[in-house]
PDB file of C-alpha atoms in Angstrom:
ATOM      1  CA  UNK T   1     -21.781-145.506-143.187  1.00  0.00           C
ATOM      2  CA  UNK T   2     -21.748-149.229-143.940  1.00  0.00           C
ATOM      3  CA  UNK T   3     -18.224-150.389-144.898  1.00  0.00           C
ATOM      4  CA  UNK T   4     -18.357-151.928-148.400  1.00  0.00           C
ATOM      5  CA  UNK T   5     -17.870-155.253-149.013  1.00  0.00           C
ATOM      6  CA  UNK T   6     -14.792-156.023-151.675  1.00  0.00           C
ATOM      7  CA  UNK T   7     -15.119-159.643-153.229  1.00  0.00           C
ATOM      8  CA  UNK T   8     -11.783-161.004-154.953  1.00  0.00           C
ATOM      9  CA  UNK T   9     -12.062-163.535-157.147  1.00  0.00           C
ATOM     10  CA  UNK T  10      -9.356-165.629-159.287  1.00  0.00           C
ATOM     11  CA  UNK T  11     -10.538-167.081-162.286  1.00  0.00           C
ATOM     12  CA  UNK T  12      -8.265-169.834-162.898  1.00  0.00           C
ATOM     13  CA  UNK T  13      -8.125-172.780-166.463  1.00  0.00           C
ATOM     14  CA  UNK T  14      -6.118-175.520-166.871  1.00  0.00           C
ATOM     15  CA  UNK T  15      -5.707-175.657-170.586  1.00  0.00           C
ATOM     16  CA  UNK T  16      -3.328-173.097-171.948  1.00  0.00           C
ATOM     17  CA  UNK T  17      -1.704-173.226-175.629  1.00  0.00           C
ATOM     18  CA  UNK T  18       1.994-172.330-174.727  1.00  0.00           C
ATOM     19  CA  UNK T  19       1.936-173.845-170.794  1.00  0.00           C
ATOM     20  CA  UNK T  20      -0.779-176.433-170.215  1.00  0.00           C
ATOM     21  CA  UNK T  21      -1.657-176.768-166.410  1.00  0.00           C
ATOM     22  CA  UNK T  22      -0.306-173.076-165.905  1.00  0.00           C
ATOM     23  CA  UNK T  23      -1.823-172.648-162.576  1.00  0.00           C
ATOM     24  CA  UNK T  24      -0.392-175.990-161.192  1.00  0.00           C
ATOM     25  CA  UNK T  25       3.499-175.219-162.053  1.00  0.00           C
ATOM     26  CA  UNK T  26       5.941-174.639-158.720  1.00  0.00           C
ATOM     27  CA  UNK T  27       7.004-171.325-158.395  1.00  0.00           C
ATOM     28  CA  UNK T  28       8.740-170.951-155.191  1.00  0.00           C
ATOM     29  CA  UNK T  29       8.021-174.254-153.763  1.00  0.00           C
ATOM     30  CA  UNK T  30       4.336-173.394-154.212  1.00  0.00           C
ATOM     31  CA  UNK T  31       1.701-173.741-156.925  1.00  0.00           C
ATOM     32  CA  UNK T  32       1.407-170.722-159.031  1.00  0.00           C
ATOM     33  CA  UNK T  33      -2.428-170.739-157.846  1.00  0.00           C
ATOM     34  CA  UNK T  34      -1.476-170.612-153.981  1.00  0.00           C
ATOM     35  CA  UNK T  35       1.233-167.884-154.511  1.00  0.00           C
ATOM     36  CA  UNK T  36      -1.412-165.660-156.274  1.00  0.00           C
ATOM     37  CA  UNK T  37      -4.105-166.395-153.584  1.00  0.00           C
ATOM     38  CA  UNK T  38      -1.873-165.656-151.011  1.00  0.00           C
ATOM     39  CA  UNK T  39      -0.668-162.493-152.203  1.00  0.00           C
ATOM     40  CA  UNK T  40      -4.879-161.508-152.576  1.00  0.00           C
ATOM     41  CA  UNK T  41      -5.287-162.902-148.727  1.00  0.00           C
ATOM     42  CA  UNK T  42      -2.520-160.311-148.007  1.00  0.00           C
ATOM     43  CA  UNK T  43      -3.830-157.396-149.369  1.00  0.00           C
ATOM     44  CA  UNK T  44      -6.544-157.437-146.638  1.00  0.00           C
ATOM     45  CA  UNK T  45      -9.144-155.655-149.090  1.00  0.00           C
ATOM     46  CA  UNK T  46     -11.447-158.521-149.271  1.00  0.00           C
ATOM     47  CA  UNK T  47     -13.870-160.186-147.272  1.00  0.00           C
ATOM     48  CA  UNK T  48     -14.023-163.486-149.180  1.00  0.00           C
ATOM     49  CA  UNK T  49     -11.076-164.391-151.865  1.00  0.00           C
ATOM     50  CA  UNK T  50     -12.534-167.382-154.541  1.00  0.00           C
ATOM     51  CA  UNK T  51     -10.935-169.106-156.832  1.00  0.00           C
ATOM     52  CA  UNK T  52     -12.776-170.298-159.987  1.00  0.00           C
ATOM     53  CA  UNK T  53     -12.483-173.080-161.634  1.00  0.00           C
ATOM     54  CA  UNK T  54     -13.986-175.977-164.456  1.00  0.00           C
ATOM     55  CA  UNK T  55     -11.407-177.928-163.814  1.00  0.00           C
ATOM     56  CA  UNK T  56     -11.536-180.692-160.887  1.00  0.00           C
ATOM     57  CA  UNK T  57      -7.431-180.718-160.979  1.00  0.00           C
ATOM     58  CA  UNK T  58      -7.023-177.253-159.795  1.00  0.00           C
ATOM     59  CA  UNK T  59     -10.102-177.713-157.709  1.00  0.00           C
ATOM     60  CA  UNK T  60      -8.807-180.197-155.521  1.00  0.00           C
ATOM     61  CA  UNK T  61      -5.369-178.576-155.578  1.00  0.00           C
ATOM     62  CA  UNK T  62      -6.489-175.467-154.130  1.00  0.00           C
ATOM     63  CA  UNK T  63      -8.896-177.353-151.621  1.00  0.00           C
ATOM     64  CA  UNK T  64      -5.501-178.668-150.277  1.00  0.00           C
ATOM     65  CA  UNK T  65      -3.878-175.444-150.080  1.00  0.00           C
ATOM     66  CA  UNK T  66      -7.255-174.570-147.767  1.00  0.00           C
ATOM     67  CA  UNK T  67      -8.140-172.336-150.600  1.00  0.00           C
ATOM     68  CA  UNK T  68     -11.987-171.109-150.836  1.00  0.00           C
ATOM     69  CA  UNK T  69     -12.088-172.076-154.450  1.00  0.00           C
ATOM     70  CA  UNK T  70     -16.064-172.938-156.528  1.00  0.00           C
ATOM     71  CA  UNK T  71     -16.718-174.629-159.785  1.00  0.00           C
ATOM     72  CA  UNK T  72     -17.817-172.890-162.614  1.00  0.00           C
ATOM     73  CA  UNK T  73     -18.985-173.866-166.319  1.00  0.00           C
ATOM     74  CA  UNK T  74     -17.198-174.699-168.634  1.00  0.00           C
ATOM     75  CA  UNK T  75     -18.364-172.501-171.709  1.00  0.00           C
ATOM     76  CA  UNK T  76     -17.290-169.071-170.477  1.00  0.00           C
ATOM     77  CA  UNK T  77     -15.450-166.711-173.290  1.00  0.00           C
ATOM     78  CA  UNK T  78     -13.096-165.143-170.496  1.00  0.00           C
ATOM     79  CA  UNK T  79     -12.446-164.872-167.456  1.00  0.00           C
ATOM     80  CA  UNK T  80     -14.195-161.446-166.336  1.00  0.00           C
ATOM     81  CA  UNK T  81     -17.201-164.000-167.313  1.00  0.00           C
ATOM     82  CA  UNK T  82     -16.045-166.645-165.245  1.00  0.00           C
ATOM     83  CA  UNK T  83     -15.418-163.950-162.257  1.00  0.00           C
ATOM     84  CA  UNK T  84     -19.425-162.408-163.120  1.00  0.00           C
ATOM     85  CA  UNK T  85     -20.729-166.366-162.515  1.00  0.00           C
ATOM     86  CA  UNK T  86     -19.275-166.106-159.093  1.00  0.00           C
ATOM     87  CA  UNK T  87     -20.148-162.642-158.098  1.00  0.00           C
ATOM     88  CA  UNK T  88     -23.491-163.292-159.287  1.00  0.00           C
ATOM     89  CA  UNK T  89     -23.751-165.502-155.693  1.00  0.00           C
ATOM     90  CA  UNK T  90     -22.351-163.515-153.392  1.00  0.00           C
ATOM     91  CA  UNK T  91     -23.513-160.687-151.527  1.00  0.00           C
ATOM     92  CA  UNK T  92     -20.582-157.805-152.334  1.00  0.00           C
ATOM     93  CA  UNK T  93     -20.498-154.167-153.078  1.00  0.00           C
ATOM     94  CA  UNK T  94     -17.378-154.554-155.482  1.00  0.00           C
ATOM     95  CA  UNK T  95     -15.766-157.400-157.333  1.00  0.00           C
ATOM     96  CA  UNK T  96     -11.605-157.603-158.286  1.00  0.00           C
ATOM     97  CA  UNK T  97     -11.124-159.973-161.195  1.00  0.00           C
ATOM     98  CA  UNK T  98      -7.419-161.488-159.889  1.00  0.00           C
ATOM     99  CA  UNK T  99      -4.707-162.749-162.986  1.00  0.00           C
ATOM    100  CA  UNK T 100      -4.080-166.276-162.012  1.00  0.00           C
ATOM    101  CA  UNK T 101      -0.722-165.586-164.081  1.00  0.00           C
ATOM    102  CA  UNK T 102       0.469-163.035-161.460  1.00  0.00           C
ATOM    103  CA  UNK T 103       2.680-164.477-158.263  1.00  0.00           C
ATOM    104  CA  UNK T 104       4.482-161.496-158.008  1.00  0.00           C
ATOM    105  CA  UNK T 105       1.422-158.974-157.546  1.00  0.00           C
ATOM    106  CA  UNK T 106       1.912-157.196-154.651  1.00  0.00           C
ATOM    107  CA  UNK T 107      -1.126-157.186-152.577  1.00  0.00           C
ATOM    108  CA  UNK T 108      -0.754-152.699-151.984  1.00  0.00           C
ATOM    109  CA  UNK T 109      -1.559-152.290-155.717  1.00  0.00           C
ATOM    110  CA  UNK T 110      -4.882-154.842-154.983  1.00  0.00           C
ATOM    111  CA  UNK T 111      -5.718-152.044-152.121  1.00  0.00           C
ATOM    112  CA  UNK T 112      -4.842-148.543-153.923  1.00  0.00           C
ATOM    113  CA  UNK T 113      -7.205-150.224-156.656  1.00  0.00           C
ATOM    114  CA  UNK T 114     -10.014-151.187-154.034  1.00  0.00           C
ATOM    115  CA  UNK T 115      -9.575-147.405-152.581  1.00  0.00           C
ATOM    116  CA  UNK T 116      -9.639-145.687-156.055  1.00  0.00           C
ATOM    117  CA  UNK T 117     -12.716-147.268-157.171  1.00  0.00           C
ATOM    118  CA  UNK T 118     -14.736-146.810-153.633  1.00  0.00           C
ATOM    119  CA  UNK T 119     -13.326-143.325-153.542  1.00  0.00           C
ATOM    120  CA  UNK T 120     -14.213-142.490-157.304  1.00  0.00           C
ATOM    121  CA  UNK T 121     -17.961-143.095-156.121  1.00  0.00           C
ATOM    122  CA  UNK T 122     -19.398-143.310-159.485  1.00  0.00           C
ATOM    123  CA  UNK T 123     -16.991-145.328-161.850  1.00  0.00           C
ATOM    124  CA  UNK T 124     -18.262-148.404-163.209  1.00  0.00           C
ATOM    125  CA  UNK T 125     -15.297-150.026-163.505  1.00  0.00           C
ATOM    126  CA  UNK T 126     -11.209-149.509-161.701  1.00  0.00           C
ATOM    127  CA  UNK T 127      -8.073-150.588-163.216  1.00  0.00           C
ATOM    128  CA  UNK T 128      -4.151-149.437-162.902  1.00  0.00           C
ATOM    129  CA  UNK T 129      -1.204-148.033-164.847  1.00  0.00           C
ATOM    130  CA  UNK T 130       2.428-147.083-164.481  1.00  0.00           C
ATOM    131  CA  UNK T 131       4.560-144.090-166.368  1.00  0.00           C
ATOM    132  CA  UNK T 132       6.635-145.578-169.948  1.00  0.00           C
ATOM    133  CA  UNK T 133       9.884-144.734-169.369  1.00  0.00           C
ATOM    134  CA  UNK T 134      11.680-146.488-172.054  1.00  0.00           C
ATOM    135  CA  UNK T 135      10.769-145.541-176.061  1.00  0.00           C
ATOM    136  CA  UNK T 136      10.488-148.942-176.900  1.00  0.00           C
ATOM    137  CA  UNK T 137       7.829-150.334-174.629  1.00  0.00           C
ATOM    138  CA  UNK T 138       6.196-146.863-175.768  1.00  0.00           C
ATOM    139  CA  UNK T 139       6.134-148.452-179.721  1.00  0.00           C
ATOM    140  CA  UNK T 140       5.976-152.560-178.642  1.00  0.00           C
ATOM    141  CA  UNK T 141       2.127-153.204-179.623  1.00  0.00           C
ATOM    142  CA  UNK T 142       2.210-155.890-176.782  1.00  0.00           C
ATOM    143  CA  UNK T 143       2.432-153.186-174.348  1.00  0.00           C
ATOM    144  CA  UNK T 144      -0.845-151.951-173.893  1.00  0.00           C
ATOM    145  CA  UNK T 145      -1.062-147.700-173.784  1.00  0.00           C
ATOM    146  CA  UNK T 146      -4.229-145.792-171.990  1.00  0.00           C
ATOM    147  CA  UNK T 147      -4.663-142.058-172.178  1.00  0.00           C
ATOM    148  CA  UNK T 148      -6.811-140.499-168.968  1.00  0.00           C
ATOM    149  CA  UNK T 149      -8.931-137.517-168.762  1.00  0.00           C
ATOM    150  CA  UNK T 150      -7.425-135.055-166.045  1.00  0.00           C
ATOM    151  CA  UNK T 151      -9.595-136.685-163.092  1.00  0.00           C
ATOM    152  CA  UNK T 152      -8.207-139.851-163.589  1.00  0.00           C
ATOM    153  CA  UNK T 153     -10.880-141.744-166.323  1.00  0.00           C
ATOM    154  CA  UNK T 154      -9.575-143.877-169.482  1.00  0.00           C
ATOM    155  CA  UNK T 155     -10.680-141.678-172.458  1.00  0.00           C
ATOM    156  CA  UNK T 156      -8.852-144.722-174.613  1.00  0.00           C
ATOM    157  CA  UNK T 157      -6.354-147.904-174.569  1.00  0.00           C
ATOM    158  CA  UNK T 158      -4.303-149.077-177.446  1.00  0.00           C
ATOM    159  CA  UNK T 159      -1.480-150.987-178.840  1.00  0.00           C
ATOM    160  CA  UNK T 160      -0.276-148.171-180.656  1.00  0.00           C
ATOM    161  CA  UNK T 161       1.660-145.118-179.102  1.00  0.00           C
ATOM    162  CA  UNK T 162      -0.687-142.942-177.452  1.00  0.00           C
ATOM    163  CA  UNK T 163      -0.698-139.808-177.202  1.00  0.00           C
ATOM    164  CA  UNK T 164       1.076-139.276-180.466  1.00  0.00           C
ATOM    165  CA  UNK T 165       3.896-136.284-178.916  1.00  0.00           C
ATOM    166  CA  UNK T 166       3.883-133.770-181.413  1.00  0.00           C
ATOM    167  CA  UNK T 167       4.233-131.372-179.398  1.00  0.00           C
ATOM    168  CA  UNK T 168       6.606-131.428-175.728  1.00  0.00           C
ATOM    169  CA  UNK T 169       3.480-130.894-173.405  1.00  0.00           C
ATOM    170  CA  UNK T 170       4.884-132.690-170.315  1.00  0.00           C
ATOM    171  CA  UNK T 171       2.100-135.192-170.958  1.00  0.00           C
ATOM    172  CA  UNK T 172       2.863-138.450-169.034  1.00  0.00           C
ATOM    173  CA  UNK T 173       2.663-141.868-171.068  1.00  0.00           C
ATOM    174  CA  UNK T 174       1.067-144.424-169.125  1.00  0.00           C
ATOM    175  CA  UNK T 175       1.342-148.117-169.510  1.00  0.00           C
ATOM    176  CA  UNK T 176      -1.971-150.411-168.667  1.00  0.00           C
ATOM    177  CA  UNK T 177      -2.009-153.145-166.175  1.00  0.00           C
ATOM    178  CA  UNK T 178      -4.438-155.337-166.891  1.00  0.00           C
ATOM    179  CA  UNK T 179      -6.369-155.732-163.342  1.00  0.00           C
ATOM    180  CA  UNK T 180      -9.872-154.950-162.550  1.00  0.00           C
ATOM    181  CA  UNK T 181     -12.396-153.341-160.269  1.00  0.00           C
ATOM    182  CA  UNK T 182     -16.469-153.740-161.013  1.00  0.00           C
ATOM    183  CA  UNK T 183     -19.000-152.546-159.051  1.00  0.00           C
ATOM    184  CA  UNK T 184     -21.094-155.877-158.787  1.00  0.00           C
ATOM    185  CA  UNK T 185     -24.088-154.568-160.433  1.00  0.00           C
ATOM    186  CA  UNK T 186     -22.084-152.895-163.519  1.00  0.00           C
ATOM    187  CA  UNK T 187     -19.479-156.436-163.920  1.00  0.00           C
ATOM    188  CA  UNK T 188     -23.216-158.270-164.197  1.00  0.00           C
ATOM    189  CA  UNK T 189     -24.229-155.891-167.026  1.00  0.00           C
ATOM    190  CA  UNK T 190     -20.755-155.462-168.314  1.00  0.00           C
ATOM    191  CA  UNK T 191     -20.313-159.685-169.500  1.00  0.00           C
ATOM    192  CA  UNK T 192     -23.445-159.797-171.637  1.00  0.00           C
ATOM    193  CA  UNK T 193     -22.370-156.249-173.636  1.00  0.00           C
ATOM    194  CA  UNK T 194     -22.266-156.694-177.236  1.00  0.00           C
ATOM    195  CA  UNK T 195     -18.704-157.390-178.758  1.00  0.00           C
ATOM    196  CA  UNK T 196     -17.362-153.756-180.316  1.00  0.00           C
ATOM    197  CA  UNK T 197     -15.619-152.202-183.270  1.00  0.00           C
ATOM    198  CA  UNK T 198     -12.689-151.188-181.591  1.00  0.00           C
ATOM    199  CA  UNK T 199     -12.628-153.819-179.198  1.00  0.00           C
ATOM    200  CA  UNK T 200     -12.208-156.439-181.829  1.00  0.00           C
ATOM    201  CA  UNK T 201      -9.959-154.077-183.657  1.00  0.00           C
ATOM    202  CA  UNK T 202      -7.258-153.715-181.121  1.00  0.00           C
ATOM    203  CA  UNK T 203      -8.356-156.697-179.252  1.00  0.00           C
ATOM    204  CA  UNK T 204      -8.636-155.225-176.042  1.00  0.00           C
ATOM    205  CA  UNK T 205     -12.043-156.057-173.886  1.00  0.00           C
ATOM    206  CA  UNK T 206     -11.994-153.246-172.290  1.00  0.00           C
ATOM    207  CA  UNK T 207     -12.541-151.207-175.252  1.00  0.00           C
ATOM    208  CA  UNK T 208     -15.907-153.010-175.106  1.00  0.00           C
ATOM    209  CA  UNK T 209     -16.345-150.687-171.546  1.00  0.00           C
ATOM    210  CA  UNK T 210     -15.661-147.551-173.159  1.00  0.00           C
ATOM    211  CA  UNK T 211     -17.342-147.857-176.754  1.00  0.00           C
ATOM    212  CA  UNK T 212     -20.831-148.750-174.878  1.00  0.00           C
ATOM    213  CA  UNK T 213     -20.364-145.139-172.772  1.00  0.00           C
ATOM    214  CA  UNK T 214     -19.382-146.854-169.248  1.00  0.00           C
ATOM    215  CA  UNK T 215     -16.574-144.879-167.013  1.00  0.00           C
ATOM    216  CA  UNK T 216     -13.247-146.861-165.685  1.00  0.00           C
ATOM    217  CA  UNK T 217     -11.327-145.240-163.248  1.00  0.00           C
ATOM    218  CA  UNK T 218      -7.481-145.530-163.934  1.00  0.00           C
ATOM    219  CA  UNK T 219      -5.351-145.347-160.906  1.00  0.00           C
ATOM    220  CA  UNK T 220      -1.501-144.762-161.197  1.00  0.00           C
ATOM    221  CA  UNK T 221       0.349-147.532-158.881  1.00  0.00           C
ATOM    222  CA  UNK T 222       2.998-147.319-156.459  1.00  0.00           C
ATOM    223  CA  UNK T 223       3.356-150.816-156.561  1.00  0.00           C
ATOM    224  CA  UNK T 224       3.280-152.306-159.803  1.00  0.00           C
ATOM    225  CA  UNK T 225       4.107-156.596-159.904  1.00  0.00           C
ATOM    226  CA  UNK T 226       7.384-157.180-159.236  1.00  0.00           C
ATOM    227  CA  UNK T 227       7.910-159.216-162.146  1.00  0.00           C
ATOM    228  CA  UNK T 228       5.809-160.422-165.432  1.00  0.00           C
ATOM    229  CA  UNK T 229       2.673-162.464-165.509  1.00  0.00           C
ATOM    230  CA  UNK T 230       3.488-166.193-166.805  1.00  0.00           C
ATOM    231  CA  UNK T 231       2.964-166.848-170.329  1.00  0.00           C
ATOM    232  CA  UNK T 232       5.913-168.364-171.680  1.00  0.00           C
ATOM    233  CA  UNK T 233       8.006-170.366-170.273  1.00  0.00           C
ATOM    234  CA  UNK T 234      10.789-167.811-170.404  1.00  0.00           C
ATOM    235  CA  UNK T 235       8.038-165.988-167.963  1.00  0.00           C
ATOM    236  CA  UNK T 236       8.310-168.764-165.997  1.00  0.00           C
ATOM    237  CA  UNK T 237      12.288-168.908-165.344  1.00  0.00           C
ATOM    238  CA  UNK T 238      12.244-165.681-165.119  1.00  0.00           C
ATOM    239  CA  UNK T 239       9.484-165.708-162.166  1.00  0.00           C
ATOM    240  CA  UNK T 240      11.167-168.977-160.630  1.00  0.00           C
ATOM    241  CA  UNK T 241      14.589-167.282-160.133  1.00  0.00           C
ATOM    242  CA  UNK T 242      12.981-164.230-158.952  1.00  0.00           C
ATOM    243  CA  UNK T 243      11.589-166.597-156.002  1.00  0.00           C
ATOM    244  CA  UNK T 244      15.152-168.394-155.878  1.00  0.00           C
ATOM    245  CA  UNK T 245      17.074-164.978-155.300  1.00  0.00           C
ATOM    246  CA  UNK T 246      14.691-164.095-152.839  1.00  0.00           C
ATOM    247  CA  UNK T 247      14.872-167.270-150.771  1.00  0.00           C
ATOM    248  CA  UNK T 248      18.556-166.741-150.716  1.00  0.00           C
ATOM    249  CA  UNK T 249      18.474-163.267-149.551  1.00  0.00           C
ATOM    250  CA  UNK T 250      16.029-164.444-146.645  1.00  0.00           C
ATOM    251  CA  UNK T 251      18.614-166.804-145.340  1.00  0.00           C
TER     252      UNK T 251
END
């Protein structure tokens, strides 16, 4: 049986509202771009890692950094579109849409994700989740919630607190990381889907999966990020001194 062929790809902009240049910052004596592609590299899932880009700043940043990094347009709505543009060139069973925002992702949960969407064998689409454990990350809307069918498939995501317990059934609350698997030919299909009710309600694209009857595999990590995605700059100093304390311990 032929091996299949895992493409990672980063999607990567320069402008952003509360930190313009986000990709660019240091974190840890390193780009934020170079700490997340190294971290991919590491995983040892893929067979090609690409970073995507419109912008000629991060483009020639990465190119330094010996990054494998393509231009894309410059109209795309999001980045799983940005991500398709890419695929769309490359000969790959399965595509992983990286968050630039992530420098503390540790590459296992990139390979439990490559291993539960290959072993699935007909999901559409792969992402992660970890238990709640604390009631108010349960109720903070910001925290996205997913409910799974018993072999592991999203039945639904939301900002509010699902399941509502009114009852002590032992069932587990599960917080959604937002990383994802595509099968090539269902991430080529999946961009040009039609916007959806819920999706716009909640404001959750992958709503737009479900509500148009495709299957995502949700696969409960061992290894979720070892700190928050940048997208404030308290994210930031948070993420810096996470790098900091670890450089000291290393000495």
């Amino acid at each position: 049986m032929t091996a299949k062929k895992f493409l990672g790809v980063i999607p990567a902009r320069y402008a952003s509202s509360r930190l313009p240049g986000k990709p660019l910052l240091e974190i840890g004596g390193r780009t934020m771009i170079e700490q997340v592609y190294r971290r991919a590299l590491a995983s040892d899932v893929f067979f090609r890692v690409v970073i995507a880009t419109d912008d000629s700043r991060i483009y020639d940043a990465a190119e330094k950094f010996g990054a494998d990094v393509l231009m894309t347009r410059a109209d795309h709505p999001d980045g799983s579109s940005r991500v398709a543009e890419i695929a769309a060139k490359v000969d790959a069973d399965y595509v992983i849409n990286i968050q630039g925002d992530e420098p503390l992702l540790d590459p296992r949960m990139l390979r439990e994700l490559a291993c539960g969407i290959s072993g699935d064998g007909s999901a559409d689409s792969a992402t992660v989740c970890v238990p709640i454990k604390k009631e108010e990350d349960f109720l903070n809307p910001n925290i996205v919630k997913v409910v799974r069918t018993l072999n592991g498939r999203a039945l639904y995501f939301s900002r509010s607190p699902i399941p509502f317990r009114r009852s002590d059934a032992g069932c587990a609350v599960w917080e959604h990381l937002g990383i994802y698997a595509f099968t090539k030919e269902f991430l080529l299909k999946f961009v040009k889907l039609p916007a959806t009710p819920l999706m716009k309600t909640e404001s959750l694209e992958q709503l737009r999966i479900l509500e148009h009857g495709y299957s995502m595999a949700v696969i409960a990590t061992k290894y979720p990020s070892e700190g928050p995605n940048v997208n404030t700059p308290e994210d930031l100093e948070e993420v810096r001194s996470i790098f900091a304390r670890r450089k000291k311990e290393e000495r």
